[in-house]
CSV table of C-alpha atoms and ligand atoms in Angstrom, one decimal:
chain,number,residue,atom,x,y,z
D,227,MET,CA,-98.5,81.3,-22.6
D,228,LYS,CA,-96.5,79.9,-25.5
D,229,GLN,CA,-97.4,81.5,-28.9
D,230,ILE,CA,-99.1,79.0,-31.2
D,231,LYS,CA,-99.5,79.7,-34.9
D,232,LYS,CA,-102.8,81.5,-35.5
D,233,ILE,CA,-104.6,82.8,-38.5
D,234,SER,CA,-106.7,85.9,-38.0
D,235,LEU,CA,-110.4,85.3,-39.0
D,236,PHE,CA,-111.8,88.2,-37.0
D,237,ASN,CA,-109.6,91.1,-36.0
D,238,ARG,CA,-111.0,92.3,-32.7
D,239,VAL,CA,-111.9,91.7,-29.1
D,240,THR,CA,-115.6,90.6,-28.7
D,241,PRO,CA,-117.6,93.0,-26.5
D,242,VAL,CA,-118.6,92.3,-22.9
D,243,GLU,CA,-122.0,93.9,-22.2
D,244,TYR,CA,-123.8,94.4,-19.0
D,245,MET,CA,-127.4,93.0,-19.3
D,246,GLU,CA,-129.0,95.6,-17.1
D,247,SER,CA,-132.7,94.8,-17.9
D,248,ALA,CA,-132.3,91.0,-17.5
D,249,SER,CA,-130.3,91.4,-14.3
D,250,LYS,CA,-132.9,93.7,-12.8
D,251,TYR,CA,-135.7,91.4,-14.0
D,252,LEU,CA,-134.1,88.3,-12.5
D,253,LYS,CA,-133.4,90.2,-9.2
D,254,GLY,CA,-130.1,88.3,-8.8
D,255,PRO,CA,-126.4,88.9,-9.6
D,256,LYS,CA,-125.2,91.3,-12.3
D,257,ILE,CA,-125.1,89.4,-15.6
D,258,TYR,CA,-122.7,90.3,-18.3
D,259,ILE,CA,-122.5,88.7,-21.7
D,260,LYS,CA,-119.4,88.1,-23.9
D,261,ARG,CA,-120.6,88.5,-27.5
D,262,ASP,CA,-118.7,85.6,-29.1
D,263,ASP,CA,-121.8,85.4,-31.4
D,264,LEU,CA,-120.2,88.4,-33.1
D,265,THR,CA,-117.1,86.8,-34.4
D,266,ASP,CA,-117.7,87.9,-38.0
D,267,VAL,CA,-117.1,84.8,-40.1
D,268,ALA,CA,-120.1,83.0,-41.5
D,269,LEU,CA,-122.5,84.6,-39.0
D,270,GLY,CA,-120.1,84.0,-36.1
D,271,GLY,CA,-120.0,81.8,-33.0
D,272,ASN,CA,-117.5,80.0,-30.8
D,273,LYS,CA,-116.1,77.9,-33.6
D,274,VAL,CA,-114.4,80.9,-35.2
D,275,ARG,CA,-111.9,81.2,-32.3
D,276,LYS,CA,-111.1,77.5,-32.5
D,277,LEU,CA,-110.7,77.6,-36.3
D,278,GLU,CA,-108.1,80.4,-36.0
D,279,TYR,CA,-105.7,77.8,-34.6
D,280,ILE,CA,-107.0,74.7,-36.3
D,281,LEU,CA,-106.8,76.2,-39.8
D,282,ALA,CA,-103.4,77.8,-39.1
D,283,ASP,CA,-102.2,74.3,-38.3
D,284,ALA,CA,-103.8,73.0,-41.5
D,285,ILE,CA,-102.1,75.6,-43.6
D,286,ASP,CA,-98.8,75.1,-41.8
D,287,LYS,CA,-99.0,71.4,-42.7
D,288,GLY,CA,-99.5,72.4,-46.4
D,289,CYS,CA,-103.1,71.2,-46.6
D,290,ASP,CA,-105.4,72.3,-49.4
D,291,THR,CA,-108.5,70.6,-48.2
D,292,VAL,CA,-110.4,70.5,-44.9
D,293,ILE,CA,-112.7,67.7,-44.0
D,294,THR,CA,-115.0,67.8,-41.0
D,295,THR,CA,-118.3,66.5,-39.6
D,296,GLY,CA,-121.3,67.3,-37.5
D,297,GLY,CA,-125.1,66.9,-37.6
D,298,PRO,CA,-127.0,68.3,-40.6
D,299,GLN,CA,-127.5,71.5,-38.6
D,300,SER,CA,-124.0,71.8,-37.3
D,301,ASN,CA,-122.8,75.3,-36.5
D,302,HIS,CA,-119.2,74.0,-36.6
D,303,ALA,CA,-119.7,72.7,-40.1
D,304,ARG,CA,-121.2,76.0,-41.3
D,305,ILE,CA,-118.4,78.1,-39.8
D,306,THR,CA,-115.7,75.8,-41.1
D,307,ALA,CA,-117.3,76.1,-44.6
D,308,GLY,CA,-117.3,79.9,-44.3
D,309,ALA,CA,-113.8,80.1,-42.9
D,310,CYS,CA,-112.5,77.8,-45.7
D,311,ALA,CA,-114.2,79.9,-48.3
D,312,LYS,CA,-112.5,83.0,-46.9
D,313,LEU,CA,-109.1,81.3,-46.9
D,314,GLY,CA,-109.4,79.6,-50.3
D,315,LEU,CA,-109.4,76.1,-48.9
D,316,ARG,CA,-111.6,73.3,-50.2
D,317,CYS,CA,-114.1,72.1,-47.6
D,318,VAL,CA,-115.7,68.7,-47.5
D,319,LEU,CA,-118.5,68.1,-44.9
D,320,ILE,CA,-119.4,64.5,-44.1
D,321,LEU,CA,-122.6,65.1,-42.1
D,322,SER,CA,-124.4,62.5,-40.1
D,323,GLY,CA,-127.7,60.9,-41.1
D,324,ASN,CA,-129.4,60.6,-44.5
D,325,LYS,CA,-129.5,63.2,-47.3
D,326,LYS,CA,-131.8,66.0,-46.4
D,327,THR,CA,-134.3,67.1,-49.0
D,328,VAL,CA,-134.9,70.5,-47.4
D,329,LEU,CA,-132.0,72.9,-47.5
D,330,GLU,CA,-132.4,75.2,-44.5
D,331,GLY,CA,-130.5,76.8,-41.6
D,332,ASN,CA,-126.9,75.7,-41.4
D,333,LEU,CA,-127.2,73.2,-44.2
D,334,LEU,CA,-128.3,75.9,-46.6
D,335,LEU,CA,-125.4,78.1,-45.4
D,336,ASP,CA,-122.9,75.2,-45.9
D,337,LYS,CA,-123.9,75.2,-49.6
D,338,ILE,CA,-123.8,79.0,-49.9
D,339,PHE,CA,-120.2,78.9,-48.6
D,340,GLY,CA,-119.4,76.4,-51.3
D,341,ALA,CA,-118.7,73.3,-49.1
D,342,GLU,CA,-119.0,69.9,-50.7
D,343,VAL,CA,-121.7,68.3,-48.5
D,344,ARG,CA,-122.0,64.5,-48.2
D,345,PHE,CA,-124.2,62.5,-46.0
D,346,ALA,CA,-122.8,59.5,-44.0
D,347,ASP,CA,-126.0,57.5,-43.8
D,348,THR,CA,-125.1,56.9,-40.2
D,349,TRP,CA,-125.2,58.8,-36.8
D,350,ASN,CA,-122.2,56.8,-35.6
D,351,PHE,CA,-119.4,59.3,-35.4
D,352,ASP,CA,-116.7,56.6,-35.0
D,353,LYS,CA,-117.7,55.3,-38.4
D,354,ILE,CA,-117.8,58.9,-39.8
D,355,ASN,CA,-114.2,59.5,-38.4
D,356,ILE,CA,-113.1,56.5,-40.4
D,357,MET,CA,-114.9,57.9,-43.5
D,358,MET,CA,-113.0,61.2,-43.0
D,359,ASP,CA,-109.7,59.4,-42.8
D,360,GLU,CA,-110.4,57.3,-45.8
D,361,LEU,CA,-111.3,60.4,-47.8
D,362,ALA,CA,-108.1,62.1,-46.7
D,363,ALA,CA,-106.1,59.1,-47.8
D,364,HIS,CA,-107.9,59.0,-51.1
D,365,LEU,CA,-107.2,62.7,-51.7
D,366,SER,CA,-103.6,62.3,-50.9
D,367,LYS,CA,-103.2,59.6,-53.6
D,368,ASN,CA,-104.6,62.2,-56.0
D,369,GLY,CA,-102.1,65.0,-55.3
D,370,HIS,CA,-104.0,66.7,-52.5
D,371,LYS,CA,-103.4,67.1,-48.8
D,372,ALA,CA,-106.4,67.0,-46.5
D,373,TYR,CA,-106.7,68.0,-42.8
D,374,THR,CA,-109.5,66.3,-40.8
D,375,VAL,CA,-111.1,68.3,-38.0
D,376,PRO,CA,-113.0,66.4,-35.3
D,377,ILE,CA,-116.6,67.1,-34.6
D,378,GLY,CA,-117.1,70.5,-33.0
D,379,GLY,CA,-113.5,71.5,-33.7
D,380,ALA,CA,-112.7,69.6,-30.5
D,381,SER,CA,-108.9,69.3,-30.7
D,382,GLY,CA,-105.9,70.6,-28.8
D,383,TYR,CA,-105.5,73.4,-31.4
D,384,GLY,CA,-109.2,74.3,-31.1
D,385,ALA,CA,-108.9,74.6,-27.4
D,386,MET,CA,-106.2,77.3,-27.9
D,387,GLY,CA,-108.9,79.7,-29.1
D,388,TYR,CA,-110.7,79.6,-25.7
D,389,ALA,CA,-107.5,79.6,-23.7
D,390,GLU,CA,-106.8,82.9,-25.4
D,391,CYS,CA,-110.4,84.0,-24.8
D,392,PHE,CA,-109.9,83.5,-21.1
D,393,SER,CA,-107.0,85.9,-21.1
D,394,GLU,CA,-109.0,88.4,-23.1
D,395,ILE,CA,-111.7,88.2,-20.5
D,396,LEU,CA,-109.2,89.0,-17.7
D,397,THR,CA,-108.1,92.1,-19.7
D,398,GLN,CA,-111.7,93.2,-20.2
D,399,GLU,CA,-112.4,92.8,-16.5
D,400,LYS,CA,-109.6,95.4,-15.8
D,401,GLU,CA,-111.0,97.8,-18.4
D,402,LEU,CA,-114.5,97.4,-17.1
D,403,LYS,CA,-113.4,97.5,-13.4
D,404,VAL,CA,-115.5,94.4,-12.7
D,405,GLU,CA,-114.6,91.0,-11.4
D,406,PHE,CA,-116.5,87.9,-12.6
D,407,SER,CA,-116.9,85.2,-10.1
D,408,ARG,CA,-118.2,82.7,-12.6
D,409,ILE,CA,-118.1,82.2,-16.4
D,410,VAL,CA,-121.2,80.3,-17.7
D,411,VAL,CA,-121.0,78.5,-21.1
D,412,ALA,CA,-122.8,75.8,-23.1
D,413,HIS,CA,-121.0,72.5,-23.4
D,414,GLY,CA,-121.3,70.4,-26.6
D,415,SER,CA,-118.1,68.7,-27.6
D,416,GLY,CA,-116.3,70.3,-24.7
D,417,GLY,CA,-113.6,72.2,-26.5
D,418,THR,CA,-114.8,75.6,-25.4
D,419,GLN,CA,-114.7,74.6,-21.8
D,420,ALA,CA,-111.4,72.8,-22.2
D,421,GLY,CA,-109.8,76.0,-23.6
D,422,LEU,CA,-111.3,78.1,-20.8
D,423,GLU,CA,-109.9,75.7,-18.2
D,424,ILE,CA,-106.5,75.9,-19.8
D,425,GLY,CA,-106.7,79.7,-19.8
D,426,LYS,CA,-107.8,79.6,-16.2
D,427,ALA,CA,-104.9,77.3,-15.1
D,428,GLU,CA,-102.3,79.2,-17.1
D,429,ASN,CA,-103.5,82.5,-15.5
D,430,LYS,CA,-103.7,80.9,-12.1
D,431,SER,CA,-107.3,82.2,-11.9
D,432,LYS,CA,-109.8,81.2,-9.3
D,433,LYS,CA,-112.9,81.9,-11.4
D,434,GLU,CA,-115.5,79.2,-11.6
D,435,ILE,CA,-116.3,77.9,-15.1
D,436,LEU,CA,-119.8,76.5,-15.1
D,437,ALA,CA,-120.6,74.5,-18.2
D,438,MET,CA,-124.2,73.5,-19.0
D,439,SER,CA,-124.1,70.3,-21.0
D,440,VAL,CA,-126.5,70.3,-24.0
D,441,LEU,CA,-125.3,67.1,-25.5
D,442,PHE,CA,-123.8,64.5,-23.1
D,443,LYS,CA,-124.6,63.3,-19.6
D,444,LYS,CA,-122.1,64.6,-17.1
D,445,GLU,CA,-119.7,61.6,-17.0
D,446,LYS,CA,-119.2,61.6,-20.8
D,447,ALA,CA,-119.0,65.4,-21.0
D,448,GLU,CA,-116.3,65.4,-18.3
D,449,ALA,CA,-114.3,62.7,-20.2
D,450,TYR,CA,-114.4,64.9,-23.4
D,451,VAL,CA,-113.2,68.0,-21.6
D,452,LYS,CA,-110.4,66.1,-19.9
D,453,LYS,CA,-109.2,64.6,-23.2
D,454,GLU,CA,-109.3,68.0,-24.8
D,455,ILE,CA,-107.4,69.7,-21.9
D,456,ALA,CA,-104.7,67.0,-22.3
D,457,GLU,CA,-104.6,67.6,-26.1
D,458,GLY,CA,-104.4,71.4,-25.5
D,459,TYR,CA,-101.4,71.0,-23.2
D,460,GLU,CA,-99.7,68.7,-25.8
D,461,VAL,CA,-100.1,71.6,-28.3
D,462,LEU,CA,-98.6,73.9,-25.7
D,463,GLY,CA,-95.8,71.4,-25.2
D,464,LYS,CA,-96.4,71.4,-21.5
D,465,LYS,CA,-97.4,69.0,-18.9
D,466,ALA,CA,-101.1,69.4,-17.9
D,467,PRO,CA,-101.7,70.2,-14.2
D,468,GLU,CA,-102.3,67.2,-12.0
D,469,LYS,CA,-105.8,68.3,-11.1
D,470,ILE,CA,-108.2,70.5,-12.8
D,471,ASP,CA,-111.7,70.9,-11.2
D,472,ILE,CA,-114.3,70.6,-13.9
D,473,ILE,CA,-117.9,71.8,-13.2
D,474,ILE,CA,-120.5,70.5,-15.6
D,475,ASN,CA,-124.2,70.5,-15.0
D,476,ASP,CA,-126.3,68.2,-17.3
D,477,SER,CA,-129.7,69.0,-15.6
D,478,TYR,CA,-130.7,71.3,-18.4
D,479,LEU,CA,-130.2,68.8,-21.2
D,480,GLY,CA,-133.9,68.0,-21.2
D,481,GLU,CA,-135.0,65.3,-23.5
D,482,GLY,CA,-131.7,65.5,-25.4
D,483,TYR,CA,-129.5,67.3,-27.9
D,484,ALA,CA,-131.4,69.8,-30.0
D,485,ILE,CA,-134.7,69.2,-28.3
D,486,PRO,CA,-135.6,72.5,-26.7
D,487,ASP,CA,-138.1,72.4,-23.8
D,488,GLU,CA,-140.3,75.1,-22.5
D,489,ARG,CA,-137.6,76.6,-20.3
D,490,VAL,CA,-135.4,77.1,-23.5
D,491,ILE,CA,-138.2,78.8,-25.4
D,492,GLU,CA,-139.1,81.1,-22.4
D,493,THR,CA,-135.4,82.0,-22.0
D,494,ILE,CA,-135.1,82.9,-25.7
D,495,GLY,CA,-138.2,85.1,-25.3
D,496,LEU,CA,-136.9,86.7,-22.2
D,497,LEU,CA,-133.6,87.8,-23.6
D,498,GLY,CA,-135.1,88.8,-26.9
D,499,ARG,CA,-137.6,91.1,-25.1
D,500,LEU,CA,-135.3,92.5,-22.4
D,501,GLU,CA,-132.0,92.7,-24.2
D,502,GLY,CA,-132.6,92.5,-28.0
D,503,ILE,CA,-130.3,89.5,-27.9
D,504,ILE,CA,-131.1,86.2,-29.8
D,505,LEU,CA,-130.2,82.9,-28.1
D,506,ASP,CA,-130.4,79.7,-30.0
D,507,PRO,CA,-132.6,76.7,-29.0
D,508,VAL,CA,-129.8,74.1,-29.1
D,509,TYR,CA,-126.9,75.6,-27.1
D,510,THR,CA,-127.2,79.1,-25.6
D,511,GLY,CA,-130.9,79.0,-24.9
D,512,LYS,CA,-130.4,75.8,-22.8
D,513,ALA,CA,-127.3,77.1,-21.1
D,514,PHE,CA,-128.8,80.5,-20.2
D,515,GLY,CA,-132.0,78.7,-19.1
D,516,GLY,CA,-129.8,76.8,-16.6
D,517,LEU,CA,-128.2,80.1,-15.4
D,518,ILE,CA,-131.7,81.5,-14.8
D,519,ASP,CA,-132.6,78.4,-12.8
D,520,TYR,CA,-129.4,78.8,-10.7
D,521,ILE,CA,-130.5,82.4,-9.9
D,522,LYS,CA,-134.1,81.4,-9.1
D,523,CYS,CA,-132.8,78.6,-6.8
D,524,GLY,CA,-130.5,81.0,-5.0
D,525,LYS,CA,-127.4,79.1,-6.1
D,526,ILE,CA,-125.7,82.4,-7.1
D,527,ASN,CA,-125.3,85.3,-4.7
D,528,LYS,CA,-126.8,88.7,-5.5
D,529,ASN,CA,-123.4,90.4,-5.1
D,530,GLU,CA,-121.7,88.3,-7.8
D,531,ASN,CA,-120.9,89.3,-11.3
D,532,ILE,CA,-121.5,86.5,-13.8
D,533,LEU,CA,-120.2,86.3,-17.3
D,534,PHE,CA,-122.2,84.3,-19.8
D,535,ILE,CA,-120.4,83.5,-23.1
D,536,HIS,CA,-122.7,83.8,-26.1
D,537,THR,CA,-121.4,81.1,-28.4
D,538,GLY,CA,-123.6,81.9,-31.3
D,539,GLY,CA,-125.8,79.4,-33.2
D,540,TYR,CA,-128.6,81.5,-34.7
D,541,PRO,CA,-129.3,79.2,-37.6
D,542,GLY,CA,-130.4,76.6,-35.0
D,543,ILE,CA,-133.7,78.5,-34.8
D,544,VAL,CA,-134.9,76.0,-37.4
D,545,ASN,CA,-135.0,73.5,-34.5
D,546,MET,CA,-138.1,75.3,-33.1
D,547,THR,CA,-141.3,73.4,-33.7
D,548,GLU,CA,-144.7,74.9,-34.6
D,549,LYS,CA,-145.6,74.4,-30.9
D,550,HIS,CA,-142.6,76.5,-29.8
D,551,LYS,CA,-143.4,79.2,-32.4
D,552,LYS,CA,-147.0,79.4,-31.0
D,553,TYR,CA,-145.5,80.6,-27.7
D,554,PHE,CA,-144.5,83.8,-29.4
D,555,GLU,CA,-147.9,84.3,-31.1
D,556,ASN,CA,-149.5,85.8,-27.9
D,557,PHE,CA,-146.2,87.2,-26.6
Y,95,PLP,C1,-123.6,77.8,-30.8
Y,95,PLP,C2,-122.8,76.8,-30.0
Y,95,PLP,N1,-122.6,77.0,-28.7
Y,95,PLP,C3,-121.9,76.1,-28.0
Y,95,PLP,C4,-121.3,75.0,-28.5
Y,95,PLP,C5,-120.5,74.1,-27.6
Y,95,PLP,O1,-119.2,74.3,-27.8
Y,95,PLP,P1,-118.2,73.0,-27.6
Y,95,PLP,O2,-118.5,72.0,-28.7
Y,95,PLP,O3,-116.9,73.6,-27.7
Y,95,PLP,O4,-118.5,72.5,-26.3
Y,95,PLP,C6,-121.4,74.8,-29.9
Y,95,PLP,C7,-120.8,73.6,-30.5
Y,95,PLP,O5,-121.2,73.1,-31.5
Y,95,PLP,C8,-122.2,75.7,-30.7
Y,95,PLP,O6,-122.4,75.5,-32.0
């Protein structure tokens, strides 16, 4: 694959671990986990890989300021703030909704990382995108150069991070002498899946990429991934393949984004107890809950090896309500 400029934010390959206890407990396939929650910067998560390419592009274009957006508990905003702090870039976050009076979770971390946090007073991201562009234009009149990053880091450059991750997984398979039939991952803005799909196509791999949507219904989620795949190929300076089969399941979305249901809470408890691994209630808890359901419904053969990508998101634990926390009281 063509080499695209990259800035090194974490300098290693993330581990792939066999989850022996969880696999035995679920009596299904062998489940492995790729620890992209351990990507070092700002408590880690999938956004770090995306930002290695996005911020390289920003620096290449001579920008001194990065502007991005997300919800008040955005992992992407937190990691962008942390990465900008590390690289000496000014970071402005225009978060959706009204100003929060309680500083907690990701919002608190944004502040600790020195980001300038503004609230958009709207949840309409089309409007927020305009606000980001207006701010960038205003800064440029005042001698600065700003780079705007779309929500979730969902851009062609962002996708490069997970195209690279796909190749990393292929190398790890050889080292571990194991072949993964499917890769399971949470789908929010779709950039992680888009990158994996590009990596899969470029490596001519037959692996299934199963994305569990935690934000959009299937149709919209698919449209996002297709757009980001196209943008990724633009960055690569290549024509995208005519057809890429995309698999997205939105059945585990529950009542909606960042609303965890009982399955999510039970899944978090299960992996905590059996593996000492923390999933988050917004992304990975939902996605892994979907994987467990697939196993229980017999949709995955016992002889398969499955790779779940842990995309991080710990600070999202603040999304647990008192009712959810009670579940753990008698655990
Ligand atoms: C912890 C975590 N997992 C998964 C995702 C989904 O990634 P993507 O937006 O690339 O679909 C996100 C995105 O915000 C995230 O923060």
